[in-house]
mmCIF file of C-alpha atoms and ligand atoms in Angstrom:
data_model
loop_
_atom_site.group_PDB
_atom_site.id
_atom_site.type_symbol
_atom_site.label_atom_id
_atom_site.label_comp_id
_atom_site.label_asym_id
_atom_site.label_seq_id
_atom_site.Cartn_x
_atom_site.Cartn_y
_atom_site.Cartn_z
ATOM 1 C CA MET A 1 2.598 -20.665 64.107
ATOM 2 C CA LEU A 2 2.910 -21.372 60.387
ATOM 3 C CA ILE A 3 4.891 -24.273 59.017
ATOM 4 C CA GLY A 4 7.784 -22.973 56.931
ATOM 5 C CA ASN A 5 7.653 -19.464 58.325
ATOM 6 C CA GLY A 6 10.620 -17.135 58.591
ATOM 7 C CA ASP A 7 11.336 -17.662 62.290
ATOM 8 C CA GLY A 8 14.761 -19.154 62.918
ATOM 9 C CA PHE A 9 18.438 -18.375 63.003
ATOM 10 C CA VAL A 10 20.714 -18.135 59.977
ATOM 11 C CA SER A 11 24.428 -18.875 60.176
ATOM 12 C CA CYS A 12 25.624 -15.929 58.152
ATOM 13 C CA ALA A 13 28.599 -15.520 55.838
ATOM 14 C CA CYS A 14 29.761 -12.721 58.164
ATOM 15 C CA GLY A 15 30.449 -15.327 60.858
ATOM 16 C CA ARG A 16 27.506 -14.405 63.091
ATOM 17 C CA ARG A 17 24.066 -15.843 63.593
ATOM 18 C CA HIS A 18 21.063 -13.694 62.712
ATOM 19 C CA TRP A 19 17.333 -14.002 63.333
ATOM 20 C CA GLY A 20 15.096 -14.479 60.288
ATOM 21 C CA LEU A 21 15.374 -17.243 57.676
ATOM 22 C CA PHE A 22 14.308 -14.772 54.968
ATOM 23 C CA GLY A 23 16.043 -11.815 56.575
ATOM 24 C CA ALA A 24 14.685 -9.359 59.075
ATOM 25 C CA ALA A 25 13.224 -5.882 58.956
ATOM 26 C CA GLY A 26 12.614 -3.022 61.363
ATOM 27 C CA LEU A 27 10.709 0.234 61.303
ATOM 28 C CA LEU A 28 12.432 3.550 61.917
ATOM 29 C CA LEU A 29 9.423 5.708 62.676
ATOM 30 C CA SER A 30 10.170 9.398 62.970
ATOM 31 C CA ASP A 31 8.039 12.302 64.012
ATOM 32 C CA PRO A 32 9.361 15.844 63.640
ATOM 33 C CA ARG A 33 7.979 16.786 67.065
ATOM 34 C CA ARG A 34 8.574 13.622 69.101
ATOM 35 C CA GLY A 35 11.748 12.085 67.660
ATOM 36 C CA VAL A 36 12.275 8.474 66.624
ATOM 37 C CA LEU A 37 10.528 5.495 68.189
ATOM 38 C CA LEU A 38 12.925 3.172 70.021
ATOM 39 C CA GLN A 39 12.161 -0.162 71.604
ATOM 40 C CA HIS A 40 13.807 -1.383 74.803
ATOM 41 C CA ARG A 41 14.291 -5.038 74.024
ATOM 42 C CA ALA A 42 13.204 -7.659 76.519
ATOM 43 C CA ALA A 43 16.000 -9.503 78.344
ATOM 44 C CA TRP A 44 15.254 -12.828 76.630
ATOM 45 C CA THR A 45 15.729 -11.423 73.106
ATOM 46 C CA HIS A 46 18.990 -11.319 71.156
ATOM 47 C CA GLU A 47 21.166 -8.624 72.822
ATOM 48 C CA GLY A 48 18.375 -8.288 75.354
ATOM 49 C CA GLY A 49 18.262 -5.065 77.337
ATOM 50 C CA SER A 50 19.552 -3.007 74.420
ATOM 51 C CA TRP A 51 17.553 -0.368 72.529
ATOM 52 C CA ALA A 52 16.665 -0.772 68.863
ATOM 53 C CA LEU A 53 13.768 -0.592 66.434
ATOM 54 C CA PRO A 54 10.535 -2.586 66.462
ATOM 55 C CA GLY A 55 10.824 -5.349 63.893
ATOM 56 C CA GLY A 56 11.576 -9.007 63.342
ATOM 57 C CA ALA A 57 11.781 -11.867 60.873
ATOM 58 C CA VAL A 58 10.424 -11.428 57.352
ATOM 59 C CA GLN A 59 7.886 -14.116 56.458
ATOM 60 C CA PRO A 60 8.085 -15.839 53.065
ATOM 61 C CA ASP A 61 5.030 -14.077 51.632
ATOM 62 C CA GLU A 62 6.029 -10.589 52.779
ATOM 63 C CA THR A 63 8.059 -7.674 51.528
ATOM 64 C CA SER A 64 10.450 -6.129 54.025
ATOM 65 C CA ALA A 65 8.123 -3.140 54.386
ATOM 66 C CA GLN A 66 5.151 -5.405 55.112
ATOM 67 C CA ALA A 67 7.180 -7.308 57.701
ATOM 68 C CA ALA A 68 8.335 -4.117 59.412
ATOM 69 C CA ALA A 69 4.767 -2.798 59.567
ATOM 70 C CA ARG A 70 3.328 -6.082 60.867
ATOM 71 C CA GLU A 71 6.006 -6.475 63.535
ATOM 72 C CA THR A 72 5.544 -2.853 64.584
ATOM 73 C CA GLU A 73 1.814 -3.300 65.031
ATOM 74 C CA GLU A 74 2.374 -6.520 67.007
ATOM 75 C CA GLU A 75 4.951 -4.914 69.287
ATOM 76 C CA THR A 76 3.719 -1.314 69.617
ATOM 77 C CA ALA A 77 0.036 -1.328 68.548
ATOM 78 C CA VAL A 78 0.853 1.365 65.967
ATOM 79 C CA PRO A 79 -1.081 0.468 62.787
ATOM 80 C CA GLY A 80 0.195 1.022 59.268
ATOM 81 C CA GLU A 81 -2.330 3.818 58.765
ATOM 82 C CA ALA A 82 -0.464 5.904 61.350
ATOM 83 C CA PHE A 83 2.605 6.446 59.194
ATOM 84 C CA ARG A 84 3.836 6.794 55.630
ATOM 85 C CA VAL A 85 6.806 4.776 54.427
ATOM 86 C CA LEU A 86 9.432 6.874 52.664
ATOM 87 C CA ALA A 87 12.448 4.716 52.047
ATOM 88 C CA GLN A 88 14.343 1.607 53.025
ATOM 89 C CA ARG A 89 17.967 0.703 53.539
ATOM 90 C CA ALA A 90 19.208 -2.830 52.988
ATOM 91 C CA ASP A 91 22.160 -4.107 54.977
ATOM 92 C CA GLU A 92 23.244 -7.015 52.747
ATOM 93 C CA HIS A 93 25.208 -9.863 54.300
ATOM 94 C CA GLY A 94 24.955 -12.171 51.285
ATOM 95 C CA SER A 95 23.091 -15.020 52.962
ATOM 96 C CA TRP A 96 21.040 -12.671 55.138
ATOM 97 C CA ARG A 97 19.710 -9.140 54.942
ATOM 98 C CA TYR A 98 18.425 -6.580 57.421
ATOM 99 C CA THR A 99 16.146 -3.923 55.978
ATOM 100 C CA THR A 100 15.399 -0.721 57.852
ATOM 101 C CA VAL A 101 12.165 0.864 56.687
ATOM 102 C CA LEU A 102 12.051 4.612 57.194
ATOM 103 C CA ALA A 103 8.617 6.072 57.886
ATOM 104 C CA THR A 104 7.173 9.360 59.014
ATOM 105 C CA ALA A 105 4.313 9.578 61.492
ATOM 106 C CA LEU A 106 1.024 11.037 60.262
ATOM 107 C CA GLY A 107 -0.259 13.523 62.826
ATOM 108 C CA ASP A 108 -0.873 12.031 66.262
ATOM 109 C CA ALA A 109 -2.235 8.695 65.037
ATOM 110 C CA ALA A 110 0.859 6.792 66.238
ATOM 111 C CA ARG A 111 0.343 6.132 69.966
ATOM 112 C CA PRO A 112 2.789 3.358 70.815
ATOM 113 C CA ARG A 113 2.330 1.081 73.829
ATOM 114 C CA VAL A 114 4.062 -2.152 74.792
ATOM 115 C CA ALA A 115 1.867 -4.732 73.073
ATOM 116 C CA ASN A 116 3.782 -8.005 73.376
ATOM 117 C CA ALA A 117 6.630 -9.615 75.301
ATOM 118 C CA GLU A 118 9.409 -8.490 72.971
ATOM 119 C CA SER A 119 9.707 -5.034 74.490
ATOM 120 C CA THR A 120 9.909 -3.694 78.023
ATOM 121 C CA ALA A 121 9.485 -0.063 76.967
ATOM 122 C CA LEU A 122 8.894 2.137 73.937
ATOM 123 C CA ARG A 123 10.111 5.693 73.807
ATOM 124 C CA TRP A 124 10.229 8.642 71.415
ATOM 125 C CA VAL A 125 13.858 9.784 71.464
ATOM 126 C CA PRO A 126 15.217 12.985 69.880
ATOM 127 C CA PRO A 127 17.668 11.988 67.107
ATOM 128 C CA GLY A 128 20.499 13.795 68.884
ATOM 129 C CA GLU A 129 20.083 11.560 71.965
ATOM 130 C CA VAL A 130 19.790 8.165 70.270
ATOM 131 C CA ALA A 131 23.531 7.434 70.373
ATOM 132 C CA ASP A 132 23.495 7.961 74.167
ATOM 133 C CA TYR A 133 21.353 4.838 74.611
ATOM 134 C CA PRO A 134 22.860 1.352 74.930
ATOM 135 C CA LEU A 135 21.934 0.315 71.401
ATOM 136 C CA HIS A 136 21.701 -3.093 69.761
ATOM 137 C CA SER A 137 24.984 -3.520 67.860
ATOM 138 C CA GLY A 138 23.386 -3.735 64.414
ATOM 139 C CA PHE A 139 21.299 -0.623 64.988
ATOM 140 C CA ALA A 140 24.255 1.238 66.464
ATOM 141 C CA ALA A 141 26.323 0.549 63.339
ATOM 142 C CA ALA A 142 23.562 1.709 60.991
ATOM 143 C CA TRP A 143 22.337 4.693 62.996
ATOM 144 C CA PRO A 144 24.637 7.430 61.549
ATOM 145 C CA GLU A 145 23.495 6.641 58.005
ATOM 146 C CA LEU A 146 19.873 6.235 59.086
ATOM 147 C CA ARG A 147 19.891 9.530 60.941
ATOM 148 C CA ASP A 148 21.177 11.293 57.848
ATOM 149 C CA GLN A 149 18.066 10.216 55.910
ATOM 150 C CA LEU A 150 15.388 10.938 58.547
ATOM 151 C CA GLY A 151 12.316 12.533 57.025
ATOM 152 C CA ARG A 152 13.899 12.857 53.587
ATOM 153 C CA ARG A 153 11.786 11.944 50.593
ATOM 154 C CA LEU A 154 12.742 11.176 47.031
ATOM 155 C CA VAL A 155 10.869 13.536 44.735
ATOM 156 C CA LEU A 156 10.762 12.619 41.053
ATOM 157 C CA LEU A 157 10.011 15.761 39.068
ATOM 158 C CA VAL A 158 8.883 14.549 35.650
ATOM 159 C CA ASP A 159 8.876 16.858 32.628
ATOM 160 C CA ALA A 160 5.838 15.333 30.893
ATOM 161 C CA ALA A 161 6.489 16.958 27.514
ATOM 162 C CA THR A 162 9.999 15.668 26.923
ATOM 163 C CA VAL A 163 9.266 12.286 28.525
ATOM 164 C CA ILE A 164 6.290 11.690 26.220
ATOM 165 C CA ASP A 165 8.204 12.965 23.186
ATOM 166 C CA ALA A 166 10.912 10.421 23.928
ATOM 167 C CA ARG A 167 8.476 7.685 22.932
ATOM 168 C CA SER A 168 7.705 6.900 19.295
ATOM 169 C CA ASP A 169 3.965 7.330 19.899
ATOM 170 C CA GLY A 170 4.552 10.528 21.800
ATOM 171 C CA ARG A 171 3.574 12.974 19.089
ATOM 172 C CA SER A 172 -0.065 12.002 18.963
ATOM 173 C CA ARG A 173 -2.513 14.873 19.187
ATOM 174 C CA ASP A 174 -4.096 13.540 22.359
ATOM 175 C CA ARG A 175 -1.591 15.192 24.652
ATOM 176 C CA ALA A 176 -3.824 15.072 27.722
ATOM 177 C CA GLY A 177 -4.482 11.358 27.160
ATOM 178 C CA ALA A 178 -0.765 10.657 26.938
ATOM 179 C CA VAL A 179 -0.145 12.576 30.167
ATOM 180 C CA ALA A 180 -2.913 10.653 31.941
ATOM 181 C CA ARG A 181 -1.425 7.338 30.820
ATOM 182 C CA LEU A 182 2.013 8.446 32.004
ATOM 183 C CA ARG A 183 0.505 9.481 35.355
ATOM 184 C CA ASP A 184 -1.064 6.043 35.815
ATOM 185 C CA ARG A 185 2.212 4.279 35.128
ATOM 186 C CA LEU A 186 4.087 6.628 37.468
ATOM 187 C CA ALA A 187 1.572 5.792 40.214
ATOM 188 C CA VAL A 188 2.482 2.107 39.851
ATOM 189 C CA LEU A 189 6.166 2.990 40.035
ATOM 190 C CA ALA A 190 5.593 5.181 43.120
ATOM 191 C CA GLY A 191 3.902 2.247 44.861
ATOM 192 C CA MET A 192 6.659 -0.217 43.983
ATOM 193 C CA GLY A 193 9.612 2.013 44.742
ATOM 194 C CA VAL A 194 12.927 2.761 43.060
ATOM 195 C CA SER A 195 16.506 2.079 44.106
ATOM 196 C CA ALA A 196 19.353 4.583 44.228
ATOM 197 C CA ALA A 197 20.836 2.952 41.118
ATOM 198 C CA ASP A 198 17.488 3.229 39.284
ATOM 199 C CA VAL A 199 17.523 7.009 39.538
ATOM 200 C CA GLY A 200 21.248 7.711 39.408
ATOM 201 C CA LEU A 201 21.688 8.428 43.121
ATOM 202 C CA ASP A 202 24.000 5.487 43.796
ATOM 203 C CA GLY A 203 26.997 7.815 43.576
ATOM 204 C CA VAL A 204 25.575 10.221 46.171
ATOM 205 C CA ALA A 205 27.242 9.893 49.568
ATOM 206 C CA GLY A 206 25.181 7.763 51.939
ATOM 207 C CA ALA A 207 22.487 6.960 49.349
ATOM 208 C CA ALA A 208 23.848 3.789 47.751
ATOM 209 C CA HIS A 209 22.005 1.254 49.940
ATOM 210 C CA TRP A 210 18.667 3.023 49.814
ATOM 211 C CA SER A 211 15.493 2.746 47.842
ATOM 212 C CA TRP A 212 12.451 5.013 48.053
ATOM 213 C CA TRP A 213 8.738 5.155 47.499
ATOM 214 C CA PRO A 214 8.959 8.418 45.613
ATOM 215 C CA GLN A 215 6.629 11.363 45.558
ATOM 216 C CA VAL A 216 6.148 12.070 41.850
ATOM 217 C CA VAL A 217 5.512 15.613 40.624
ATOM 218 C CA LEU A 218 4.394 15.547 37.006
ATOM 219 C CA VAL A 219 4.860 18.885 35.257
ATOM 220 C CA ALA A 220 2.343 19.186 32.416
ATOM 221 C CA GLU A 221 1.619 22.060 30.069
ATOM 222 C CA GLY A 222 -1.497 23.398 28.413
ATOM 223 C CA ALA A 223 -4.691 21.367 28.693
ATOM 224 C CA ALA A 224 -2.752 18.486 30.299
ATOM 225 C CA ALA A 225 -1.962 20.692 33.313
ATOM 226 C CA GLY A 226 -5.512 19.964 34.488
ATOM 227 C CA THR A 227 -4.853 16.195 34.694
ATOM 228 C CA GLU A 228 -6.176 14.731 37.950
ATOM 229 C CA PRO A 229 -3.571 13.526 40.474
ATOM 230 C CA ALA A 230 -3.210 9.854 41.429
ATOM 231 C CA ALA A 231 -1.790 8.006 44.444
ATOM 232 C CA GLY A 232 1.791 9.207 44.847
ATOM 233 C CA VAL A 233 1.563 11.493 41.806
ATOM 234 C CA ALA A 234 0.837 15.234 41.902
ATOM 235 C CA VAL A 235 0.240 17.118 38.656
ATOM 236 C CA VAL A 236 1.361 20.741 38.392
ATOM 237 C CA GLY A 237 1.644 23.291 35.631
ATOM 238 C CA PRO A 238 5.009 24.816 34.782
ATOM 239 C CA GLY A 239 6.150 26.899 37.731
ATOM 240 C CA ALA A 240 4.792 30.414 37.952
ATOM 241 C CA ASP A 241 7.986 32.277 37.167
ATOM 242 C CA GLY A 242 6.268 34.941 35.099
ATOM 243 C CA PRO A 243 4.992 34.935 31.554
ATOM 244 C CA GLY A 244 6.415 32.314 29.234
ATOM 245 C CA ALA A 245 7.735 30.164 32.056
ATOM 246 C CA ASP A 246 7.470 26.874 30.239
ATOM 247 C CA GLY A 247 10.096 24.503 28.914
ATOM 248 C CA ASP A 248 13.248 24.469 31.032
ATOM 249 C CA ALA A 249 12.348 27.647 32.944
ATOM 250 C CA GLY A 250 9.060 26.029 33.966
ATOM 251 C CA ILE A 251 10.837 22.896 35.199
ATOM 252 C CA VAL A 252 13.372 24.932 37.146
ATOM 253 C CA ALA A 253 10.560 26.916 38.753
ATOM 254 C CA ALA A 254 8.726 23.707 39.676
ATOM 255 C CA ALA A 255 11.979 22.319 41.100
ATOM 256 C CA ARG A 256 12.395 25.461 43.180
ATOM 257 C CA THR A 257 8.923 24.935 44.648
ATOM 258 C CA VAL A 258 9.740 21.314 45.505
ATOM 259 C CA ARG A 259 13.011 22.384 47.128
ATOM 260 C CA ALA A 260 11.242 24.985 49.245
ATOM 261 C CA GLY A 261 8.761 22.336 50.462
ATOM 262 C CA GLY A 262 11.451 19.862 51.518
ATOM 263 C CA PRO A 263 14.977 21.261 51.616
ATOM 264 C CA GLY A 264 16.449 17.884 52.587
ATOM 265 C CA ASP A 265 14.580 15.836 50.006
ATOM 266 C CA HIS A 266 16.360 14.036 47.216
ATOM 267 C CA LEU A 267 15.236 15.683 44.006
ATOM 268 C CA VAL A 268 15.595 13.885 40.687
ATOM 269 C CA VAL A 269 14.388 15.621 37.530
ATOM 270 C CA VAL A 270 13.410 13.522 34.530
ATOM 271 C CA THR A 271 13.826 15.558 31.364
ATOM 272 C CA ALA A 272 15.461 15.475 27.945
ATOM 273 C CA ASP A 273 16.055 19.214 28.006
ATOM 274 C CA PRO A 274 19.782 19.613 27.280
ATOM 275 C CA ARG A 275 20.000 22.946 29.087
ATOM 276 C CA LEU A 276 18.737 21.334 32.293
ATOM 277 C CA ARG A 277 20.960 18.336 31.802
ATOM 278 C CA ASP A 278 23.932 20.666 31.606
ATOM 279 C CA GLY A 279 22.750 22.362 34.774
ATOM 280 C CA ALA A 280 23.052 25.792 33.137
ATOM 281 C CA ASP A 281 20.683 28.016 35.098
ATOM 282 C CA ALA A 282 19.502 25.324 37.458
ATOM 283 C CA THR A 283 22.481 24.776 39.726
ATOM 284 C CA GLU A 284 20.827 26.520 42.653
ATOM 285 C CA VAL A 285 18.177 23.779 42.874
ATOM 286 C CA LEU A 286 19.543 20.891 40.843
ATOM 287 C CA ASP A 287 22.557 18.725 41.163
ATOM 288 C CA PRO A 288 23.362 17.866 37.517
ATOM 289 C CA ALA A 289 23.881 14.268 38.620
ATOM 290 C CA ALA A 290 20.232 14.181 39.663
ATOM 291 C CA VAL A 291 18.870 14.667 36.147
ATOM 292 C CA LEU A 292 17.560 11.438 34.649
ATOM 293 C CA ASP A 293 17.099 10.775 30.944
ATOM 294 C CA PRO A 294 13.527 9.894 29.837
ATOM 295 C CA ALA A 295 14.774 6.594 28.390
ATOM 296 C CA ALA A 296 15.870 5.537 31.903
ATOM 297 C CA LEU A 297 12.396 6.343 33.248
ATOM 298 C CA TRP A 298 10.682 4.376 30.479
ATOM 299 C CA ARG A 299 12.874 1.371 31.329
ATOM 300 C CA LEU A 300 11.757 1.589 34.970
ATOM 301 C CA LEU A 301 8.110 1.895 33.951
ATOM 302 C CA ALA A 302 8.398 -1.087 31.615
ATOM 303 C CA ALA A 303 9.960 -3.172 34.396
ATOM 304 C CA CYS A 304 7.124 -2.586 36.863
ATOM 305 C CA ALA A 305 4.139 -2.622 34.478
ATOM 306 C CA PRO A 306 4.751 -3.689 30.860
ATOM 307 C CA ALA A 307 2.747 -1.546 28.423
HETATM 308 ZN ZN1 ZN B 401 25.768 -11.492 58.704
#
């Protein structure tokens, strides 16, 4: 065991004691066919005998997502390659924090088995049956909000033209080069994640405590439409809504495609187009509140990788 690790109890401002000197994290792994993975906690653990998520104390050199993945592999033998992380929810107590990391299983690669003494059983449980289990109190309190976000991604649909034009150097002739540079910076952002407040979703019911590793869809026109994708970033042309479907019509068509692929996903469109920002012909696919100004995106990009 490491000296100075995160194992230990914290006397919390809420009046209770919690495990994890640097907070704790758990993995909510969901699979559309099997349900969510629950752990039956060993009798000797805190609230032993209850059902909850694999997880444990965050170590000082870890992010919450890294801690949740490490603990899950230790307890269930499911490696990080078997799932994709989508989002996380922080339950802030002031002097302590519990982070639930939401992930979706990739194919059949997740084959959980009891791998250490912290669990007595592991079980895939349909979401509708979770509340019937004797749950750990913290998980029980969070479950309704967690269930509401199962499998839901944040998709950032980025209108490359207006985002690049929002920068002083945006009118250079090398349009494809500018799109490629934007793509690279969006890939960094996708890997680091964004909070609800970052993308204007903090006012959306149930979304305030969440952050996401977004899927970015970069909509590029002309020669730039052939830009190669990058990790977390797809590049598409303006949606095929007939001839002349560029500008706002192209973005709306691309948004419609995203919506069809994930009806429950959070969709945020980054554009300076005033017609989209007013939600004129886009209300069927866009909540006007989910349109982000390019300046807000550039601030996020600058914060995670200064130009
Ligand atoms: Zn507390």
